[in-house]
Amino acid sequence: MQIQWYPGHMTKAKRQMEEDIKLIDLVIEMIDARVPYSGRNPDIRQMGAQKARLIVLNKADLADERKNQMWLKYYKEQGAQVLLADSRRRASLREVQPLVMEACKAKLERDARRGIKNRPIRAMVAGIPNVGKSTFINSISGKASAKTGNKPGVTKGKQWIRLNKNLELLDTPGILWPRFDDPKAGIRMAFIGSVNDEILQREELSLELLSFLRKEYPGLLQERYNIEETGTEAEMLTAIARERKCLGKGGEFMTDKAARILLDEFRSSSIGRVTLETPADVEE
């Protein structure tokens, strides 16, 4: 299954970010903790290569806790400042400012030597669509400063938010990159809702998800849907349609409706906490 989605507004947003990057000291790179590697936009990494960086593994509450710790260790070993977070809970963001200060330590020391005092750190909050950037900003600022939504591409335009005398944040639209060299990256981002559902073949995508879940998280589907994890993925999807009473005219099972239910419940973590990749997958 091949997935590509790069609408024109993302090209425009990338150009704007390339201009804005000149104004900032730090990139706060938001990554969905369920796709800690595939969900990193290489264009954002390249744009911010000369800037300090804080990695926020957001939606950690939806991801596998054991794998959260694996990824935390992975990025720390690369020398990154990194935080596991649920941006809906302000308490999980308490470490953001100390980590920002640590990431910008060299810059602050340079400023002090030059006699520059009380200049706030300016940080760009960036990531792929639907990763929770605006929710993160609203939680950390304690007010509805940025627009949020559960569809990719809600954030529009430039939004600066001053948190305090030490830190200002720039909200940015979620962007992908023009081509996924690894087909699995596109599929994983479609699983979590970072690709527009309207361009997807939901049934085909749900079959990919069923294949992954029964291999990597055996028993999860049986517990949630009361189905056997045997046979083909198509048979499993039909079984979900039967259990959830997805019936059409003539009593036919509506597998398209079952696919929608499966994807929605995966994204909300109703099925369970799942991470789609491990550091070992990256090494392979």
mmCIF file of C-alpha atoms in Angstrom:
data_model
loop_
_atom_site.group_PDB
_atom_site.id
_atom_site.type_symbol
_atom_site.label_atom_id
_atom_site.label_comp_id
_atom_site.label_asym_id
_atom_site.label_seq_id
_atom_site.Cartn_x
_atom_site.Cartn_y
_atom_site.Cartn_z
ATOM 1 C CA MET A 1 0.000 0.000 0.000
ATOM 2 C CA GLN A 2 1.494 3.316 -1.129
ATOM 3 C CA ILE A 3 0.430 6.571 0.548
ATOM 4 C CA GLN A 4 1.495 10.063 -0.516
ATOM 5 C CA TRP A 5 -0.110 13.336 0.600
ATOM 6 C CA TYR A 6 1.500 16.728 0.112
ATOM 7 C CA PRO A 7 -1.112 19.387 -0.682
ATOM 8 C CA GLY A 8 -0.098 22.827 -1.937
ATOM 9 C CA HIS A 9 -0.616 24.583 1.381
ATOM 10 C CA MET A 10 2.227 22.512 2.869
ATOM 11 C CA THR A 11 4.656 23.840 0.251
ATOM 12 C CA LYS A 12 3.646 27.374 1.214
ATOM 13 C CA ALA A 13 3.902 26.580 4.936
ATOM 14 C CA LYS A 14 7.384 25.119 4.490
ATOM 15 C CA ARG A 15 8.582 28.263 2.713
ATOM 16 C CA GLN A 16 7.216 30.408 5.537
ATOM 17 C CA MET A 17 8.939 28.207 8.131
ATOM 18 C CA GLU A 18 12.235 28.560 6.253
ATOM 19 C CA GLU A 19 11.894 32.320 6.696
ATOM 20 C CA ASP A 20 10.739 32.114 10.321
ATOM 21 C CA ILE A 21 13.597 29.784 11.312
ATOM 22 C CA LYS A 22 15.933 32.785 11.008
ATOM 23 C CA LEU A 23 14.072 34.465 13.876
ATOM 24 C CA ILE A 24 14.196 31.632 16.393
ATOM 25 C CA ASP A 25 16.697 30.125 18.811
ATOM 26 C CA LEU A 26 15.160 26.697 19.358
ATOM 27 C CA VAL A 27 12.985 24.151 17.560
ATOM 28 C CA ILE A 28 10.502 22.291 19.752
ATOM 29 C CA GLU A 29 9.975 19.246 17.565
ATOM 30 C CA MET A 30 6.649 17.585 18.350
ATOM 31 C CA ILE A 31 6.528 13.878 17.505
ATOM 32 C CA ASP A 32 3.634 11.478 18.031
ATOM 33 C CA ALA A 33 4.952 8.903 20.518
ATOM 34 C CA ARG A 34 3.272 6.120 18.519
ATOM 35 C CA VAL A 35 5.544 6.889 15.528
ATOM 36 C CA PRO A 36 8.702 8.236 17.199
ATOM 37 C CA TYR A 37 10.855 7.817 14.098
ATOM 38 C CA SER A 38 8.529 7.709 11.079
ATOM 39 C CA GLY A 39 6.750 10.781 12.453
ATOM 40 C CA ARG A 40 9.857 12.996 12.259
ATOM 41 C CA ASN A 41 9.744 15.261 9.232
ATOM 42 C CA PRO A 42 13.240 15.283 7.652
ATOM 43 C CA ASP A 43 12.576 18.774 6.236
ATOM 44 C CA ILE A 44 12.041 20.147 9.755
ATOM 45 C CA ARG A 45 15.236 18.438 10.946
ATOM 46 C CA GLN A 46 17.160 19.988 8.047
ATOM 47 C CA MET A 47 15.668 23.478 8.507
ATOM 48 C CA GLY A 48 16.536 23.486 12.196
ATOM 49 C CA ALA A 49 19.899 21.762 11.906
ATOM 50 C CA GLN A 50 21.815 24.769 13.289
ATOM 51 C CA LYS A 51 19.323 25.519 16.061
ATOM 52 C CA ALA A 52 18.964 24.140 19.568
ATOM 53 C CA ARG A 53 16.309 21.443 19.773
ATOM 54 C CA LEU A 54 13.844 19.920 22.227
ATOM 55 C CA ILE A 55 12.054 16.725 21.187
ATOM 56 C CA VAL A 56 8.585 16.287 22.699
ATOM 57 C CA LEU A 57 7.196 12.760 22.332
ATOM 58 C CA ASN A 58 3.564 13.806 22.542
ATOM 59 C CA LYS A 59 0.488 11.600 23.038
ATOM 60 C CA ALA A 60 2.662 9.344 25.181
ATOM 61 C CA ASP A 61 -0.518 8.334 27.026
ATOM 62 C CA LEU A 62 -1.728 6.618 23.808
ATOM 63 C CA ALA A 63 1.568 4.798 23.214
ATOM 64 C CA ASP A 64 3.010 1.608 24.684
ATOM 65 C CA GLU A 65 4.656 2.624 27.979
ATOM 66 C CA ARG A 66 7.497 0.104 27.660
ATOM 67 C CA LYS A 67 8.310 1.399 24.174
ATOM 68 C CA ASN A 68 8.000 5.014 25.397
ATOM 69 C CA GLN A 69 10.948 4.317 27.678
ATOM 70 C CA MET A 70 12.893 2.702 24.829
ATOM 71 C CA TRP A 71 12.460 5.796 22.672
ATOM 72 C CA LEU A 72 13.255 8.158 25.533
ATOM 73 C CA LYS A 73 16.549 6.314 26.015
ATOM 74 C CA TYR A 74 17.192 6.237 22.240
ATOM 75 C CA TYR A 75 16.962 10.013 21.814
ATOM 76 C CA LYS A 76 18.786 10.813 25.046
ATOM 77 C CA GLU A 77 21.673 8.643 23.868
ATOM 78 C CA GLN A 78 21.796 10.821 20.739
ATOM 79 C CA GLY A 79 22.343 13.828 23.003
ATOM 80 C CA ALA A 80 18.854 15.292 22.561
ATOM 81 C CA GLN A 81 16.765 17.066 25.170
ATOM 82 C CA VAL A 82 13.613 14.947 25.146
ATOM 83 C CA LEU A 83 10.306 14.808 27.017
ATOM 84 C CA LEU A 84 7.432 12.322 27.124
ATOM 85 C CA ALA A 85 4.178 14.277 27.273
ATOM 86 C CA ASP A 86 0.411 14.280 27.070
ATOM 87 C CA SER A 87 -0.152 17.864 25.962
ATOM 88 C CA ARG A 88 -3.745 17.820 27.207
ATOM 89 C CA ARG A 89 -2.364 17.635 30.748
ATOM 90 C CA ARG A 90 -0.469 20.743 31.760
ATOM 91 C CA ALA A 91 1.267 18.846 34.574
ATOM 92 C CA SER A 92 3.109 16.697 32.019
ATOM 93 C CA LEU A 93 4.698 19.846 30.567
ATOM 94 C CA ARG A 94 6.373 21.136 33.739
ATOM 95 C CA GLU A 95 9.813 20.168 32.462
ATOM 96 C CA VAL A 96 9.483 22.032 29.163
ATOM 97 C CA GLN A 97 11.000 25.328 30.329
ATOM 98 C CA PRO A 98 13.954 23.739 32.201
ATOM 99 C CA LEU A 99 14.686 21.577 29.141
ATOM 100 C CA VAL A 100 14.460 24.630 26.864
ATOM 101 C CA MET A 101 16.966 26.463 29.072
ATOM 102 C CA GLU A 102 19.288 23.451 29.033
ATOM 103 C CA ALA A 103 19.028 23.124 25.245
ATOM 104 C CA CYS A 104 19.817 26.852 24.864
ATOM 105 C CA LYS A 105 22.565 26.907 27.496
ATOM 106 C CA ALA A 106 25.339 27.749 25.006
ATOM 107 C CA LYS A 107 23.267 30.549 23.461
ATOM 108 C CA LEU A 108 22.451 32.050 26.865
ATOM 109 C CA GLU A 109 26.140 31.980 27.814
ATOM 110 C CA ARG A 110 27.054 33.748 24.539
ATOM 111 C CA ASP A 111 24.416 36.404 25.209
ATOM 112 C CA ALA A 112 25.760 36.946 28.730
ATOM 113 C CA ARG A 113 29.315 37.433 27.413
ATOM 114 C CA ARG A 114 27.997 40.034 24.963
ATOM 115 C CA GLY A 115 26.074 41.836 27.687
ATOM 116 C CA ILE A 116 22.679 40.810 26.265
ATOM 117 C CA LYS A 117 20.240 40.324 29.133
ATOM 118 C CA ASN A 118 16.542 39.546 29.503
ATOM 119 C CA ARG A 119 16.053 38.600 25.885
ATOM 120 C CA PRO A 120 13.431 35.836 25.683
ATOM 121 C CA ILE A 121 14.201 32.578 23.934
ATOM 122 C CA ARG A 122 12.136 32.308 20.766
ATOM 123 C CA ALA A 123 11.052 28.759 19.954
ATOM 124 C CA MET A 124 9.290 27.316 16.922
ATOM 125 C CA VAL A 125 6.835 24.503 17.659
ATOM 126 C CA ALA A 126 6.887 22.228 14.611
ATOM 127 C CA GLY A 127 5.816 18.764 13.539
ATOM 128 C CA ILE A 128 3.594 16.718 11.249
ATOM 129 C CA PRO A 129 -0.179 17.285 11.079
ATOM 130 C CA ASN A 130 -2.377 16.270 14.013
ATOM 131 C CA VAL A 131 0.536 15.807 16.420
ATOM 132 C CA GLY A 132 -0.891 18.201 19.020
ATOM 133 C CA LYS A 133 1.205 21.352 18.572
ATOM 134 C CA SER A 134 -1.608 23.815 19.265
ATOM 135 C CA THR A 135 -2.893 21.767 22.211
ATOM 136 C CA PHE A 136 0.657 21.804 23.593
ATOM 137 C CA ILE A 137 0.839 25.607 23.304
ATOM 138 C CA ASN A 138 -2.598 26.094 24.857
ATOM 139 C CA SER A 139 -1.782 23.808 27.779
ATOM 140 C CA ILE A 140 1.599 25.313 28.534
ATOM 141 C CA SER A 141 0.280 28.878 28.250
ATOM 142 C CA GLY A 142 -2.849 28.117 30.266
ATOM 143 C CA LYS A 143 -5.160 29.710 27.707
ATOM 144 C CA ALA A 144 -6.613 29.137 24.261
ATOM 145 C CA SER A 145 -3.839 30.895 22.364
ATOM 146 C CA ALA A 146 -3.697 28.611 19.323
ATOM 147 C CA LYS A 147 -6.380 27.034 17.152
ATOM 148 C CA THR A 148 -6.827 23.283 17.582
ATOM 149 C CA GLY A 149 -8.671 20.546 15.746
ATOM 150 C CA ASN A 150 -8.705 16.794 15.216
ATOM 151 C CA LYS A 151 -8.129 17.052 11.480
ATOM 152 C CA PRO A 152 -4.765 17.594 9.795
ATOM 153 C CA GLY A 153 -4.142 21.156 8.696
ATOM 154 C CA VAL A 154 -6.168 23.224 11.195
ATOM 155 C CA THR A 155 -3.373 25.646 12.137
ATOM 156 C CA LYS A 156 -3.103 28.494 9.652
ATOM 157 C CA GLY A 157 -0.912 31.580 9.588
ATOM 158 C CA LYS A 158 1.751 32.762 11.989
ATOM 159 C CA GLN A 159 0.948 32.779 15.715
ATOM 160 C CA TRP A 160 3.436 34.068 18.327
ATOM 161 C CA ILE A 161 2.584 33.268 21.944
ATOM 162 C CA ARG A 162 4.533 34.878 24.796
ATOM 163 C CA LEU A 163 4.611 32.504 27.772
ATOM 164 C CA ASN A 164 6.683 34.662 30.111
ATOM 165 C CA LYS A 165 9.691 36.979 30.055
ATOM 166 C CA ASN A 166 11.960 34.023 29.191
ATOM 167 C CA LEU A 167 10.121 32.192 26.430
ATOM 168 C CA GLU A 168 8.074 32.954 23.298
ATOM 169 C CA LEU A 169 6.555 30.259 21.085
ATOM 170 C CA LEU A 170 5.754 30.314 17.390
ATOM 171 C CA ASP A 171 2.963 27.949 16.370
ATOM 172 C CA THR A 172 3.258 26.526 12.843
ATOM 173 C CA PRO A 173 1.058 24.444 10.539
ATOM 174 C CA GLY A 174 1.694 20.701 10.473
ATOM 175 C CA ILE A 175 3.644 19.681 7.396
ATOM 176 C CA LEU A 176 4.668 16.398 5.822
ATOM 177 C CA TRP A 177 7.347 15.997 3.173
ATOM 178 C CA PRO A 178 6.890 15.528 -0.579
ATOM 179 C CA ARG A 179 7.638 11.816 -0.760
ATOM 180 C CA PHE A 180 7.795 8.984 1.772
ATOM 181 C CA ASP A 181 10.813 6.925 0.729
ATOM 182 C CA ASP A 182 9.724 4.211 3.162
ATOM 183 C CA PRO A 183 6.133 3.095 2.362
ATOM 184 C CA LYS A 184 5.716 1.996 5.986
ATOM 185 C CA ALA A 185 6.163 5.610 7.131
ATOM 186 C CA GLY A 186 3.154 6.742 5.108
ATOM 187 C CA ILE A 187 1.041 3.853 6.384
ATOM 188 C CA ARG A 188 1.982 4.520 10.011
ATOM 189 C CA MET A 189 1.079 8.195 9.705
ATOM 190 C CA ALA A 190 -2.227 7.264 8.079
ATOM 191 C CA PHE A 191 -2.921 4.948 11.049
ATOM 192 C CA ILE A 192 -2.586 7.823 13.534
ATOM 193 C CA GLY A 193 -4.591 10.335 11.468
ATOM 194 C CA SER A 194 -1.795 12.585 10.171
ATOM 195 C CA VAL A 195 -2.859 11.986 6.555
ATOM 196 C CA ASN A 196 -6.191 13.238 5.237
ATOM 197 C CA ASP A 197 -8.668 10.339 5.538
ATOM 198 C CA GLU A 198 -10.445 11.488 2.398
ATOM 199 C CA ILE A 199 -7.575 10.310 0.187
ATOM 200 C CA LEU A 200 -7.309 6.894 1.871
ATOM 201 C CA GLN A 201 -8.761 3.513 1.100
ATOM 202 C CA ARG A 202 -9.926 2.928 4.658
ATOM 203 C CA GLU A 203 -10.668 -0.780 4.257
ATOM 204 C CA GLU A 204 -7.226 -1.478 2.799
ATOM 205 C CA LEU A 205 -5.627 0.595 5.566
ATOM 206 C CA SER A 206 -7.617 -1.256 8.235
ATOM 207 C CA LEU A 207 -6.374 -4.597 6.879
ATOM 208 C CA GLU A 208 -2.786 -3.349 7.278
ATOM 209 C CA LEU A 209 -3.587 -2.323 10.862
ATOM 210 C CA LEU A 210 -5.152 -5.698 11.658
ATOM 211 C CA SER A 211 -2.053 -7.449 10.317
ATOM 212 C CA PHE A 212 0.227 -5.322 12.497
ATOM 213 C CA LEU A 213 -1.856 -5.637 15.671
ATOM 214 C CA ARG A 214 -2.246 -9.380 15.663
ATOM 215 C CA LYS A 215 1.468 -9.824 15.019
ATOM 216 C CA GLU A 216 2.841 -7.259 17.486
ATOM 217 C CA TYR A 217 0.024 -7.096 20.071
ATOM 218 C CA PRO A 218 -1.600 -10.551 20.055
ATOM 219 C CA GLY A 219 -4.822 -10.767 22.039
ATOM 220 C CA LEU A 220 -5.655 -7.070 21.830
ATOM 221 C CA LEU A 221 -8.204 -7.461 19.014
ATOM 222 C CA GLN A 222 -9.770 -10.499 20.612
ATOM 223 C CA GLU A 223 -10.234 -8.619 23.870
ATOM 224 C CA ARG A 224 -11.676 -5.486 22.237
ATOM 225 C CA TYR A 225 -13.904 -7.053 19.577
ATOM 226 C CA ASN A 226 -14.471 -10.607 20.804
ATOM 227 C CA ILE A 227 -13.084 -12.076 17.573
ATOM 228 C CA GLU A 228 -10.611 -14.827 16.768
ATOM 229 C CA GLU A 229 -7.253 -13.576 15.533
ATOM 230 C CA THR A 230 -7.084 -16.276 12.860
ATOM 231 C CA GLY A 231 -7.840 -16.445 9.165
ATOM 232 C CA THR A 232 -7.237 -13.565 6.799
ATOM 233 C CA GLU A 233 -7.366 -9.907 7.755
ATOM 234 C CA ALA A 234 -10.479 -9.572 5.556
ATOM 235 C CA GLU A 235 -12.182 -12.296 7.585
ATOM 236 C CA MET A 236 -11.208 -10.524 10.799
ATOM 237 C CA LEU A 237 -12.660 -7.250 9.529
ATOM 238 C CA THR A 238 -15.909 -9.032 8.654
ATOM 239 C CA ALA A 239 -15.941 -10.498 12.172
ATOM 240 C CA ILE A 240 -15.612 -6.979 13.628
ATOM 241 C CA ALA A 241 -18.524 -5.861 11.416
ATOM 242 C CA ARG A 242 -20.579 -8.760 12.764
ATOM 243 C CA GLU A 243 -19.722 -8.042 16.407
ATOM 244 C CA ARG A 244 -20.413 -4.310 16.044
ATOM 245 C CA LYS A 245 -23.626 -4.975 14.064
ATOM 246 C CA CYS A 246 -22.458 -3.092 10.991
ATOM 247 C CA LEU A 247 -25.279 -4.303 8.759
ATOM 248 C CA GLY A 248 -26.430 -2.975 5.404
ATOM 249 C CA LYS A 249 -29.454 -3.706 3.288
ATOM 250 C CA GLY A 250 -30.195 -7.393 3.094
ATOM 251 C CA GLY A 251 -28.190 -8.067 6.240
ATOM 252 C CA GLU A 252 -24.802 -7.740 4.511
ATOM 253 C CA PHE A 253 -21.856 -6.856 6.712
ATOM 254 C CA MET A 254 -20.601 -3.308 6.088
ATOM 255 C CA THR A 255 -16.834 -3.750 6.281
ATOM 256 C CA ASP A 256 -16.280 -0.102 5.332
ATOM 257 C CA LYS A 257 -18.080 0.938 8.526
ATOM 258 C CA ALA A 258 -16.113 -1.645 10.538
ATOM 259 C CA ALA A 259 -12.870 -0.213 9.091
ATOM 260 C CA ARG A 260 -13.866 3.279 10.239
ATOM 261 C CA ILE A 261 -14.629 1.974 13.735
ATOM 262 C CA LEU A 262 -11.288 0.139 13.914
ATOM 263 C CA LEU A 263 -9.275 3.195 12.846
ATOM 264 C CA ASP A 264 -11.175 5.569 15.149
ATOM 265 C CA GLU A 265 -10.739 3.265 18.143
ATOM 266 C CA PHE A 266 -7.062 2.740 17.388
ATOM 267 C CA ARG A 267 -6.455 6.496 17.187
ATOM 268 C CA SER A 268 -8.244 7.148 20.475
ATOM 269 C CA SER A 269 -6.393 4.244 22.151
ATOM 270 C CA SER A 270 -9.706 2.509 22.934
ATOM 271 C CA ILE A 271 -8.108 -0.669 21.579
ATOM 272 C CA GLY A 272 -5.126 -0.205 23.888
ATOM 273 C CA ARG A 273 -1.811 1.624 24.059
ATOM 274 C CA VAL A 274 0.153 0.809 20.906
ATOM 275 C CA THR A 275 3.460 2.001 19.442
ATOM 276 C CA LEU A 276 4.032 1.267 15.767
ATOM 277 C CA GLU A 277 7.839 0.998 15.746
ATOM 278 C CA THR A 278 10.864 0.404 17.945
ATOM 279 C CA PRO A 279 14.495 1.577 17.821
ATOM 280 C CA ALA A 280 15.351 -1.925 16.557
ATOM 281 C CA ASP A 281 13.117 -1.302 13.511
ATOM 282 C CA VAL A 282 15.160 1.816 12.740
ATOM 283 C CA GLU A 283 18.422 -0.103 12.961
ATOM 284 C CA GLU A 284 17.056 -2.699 10.531
#
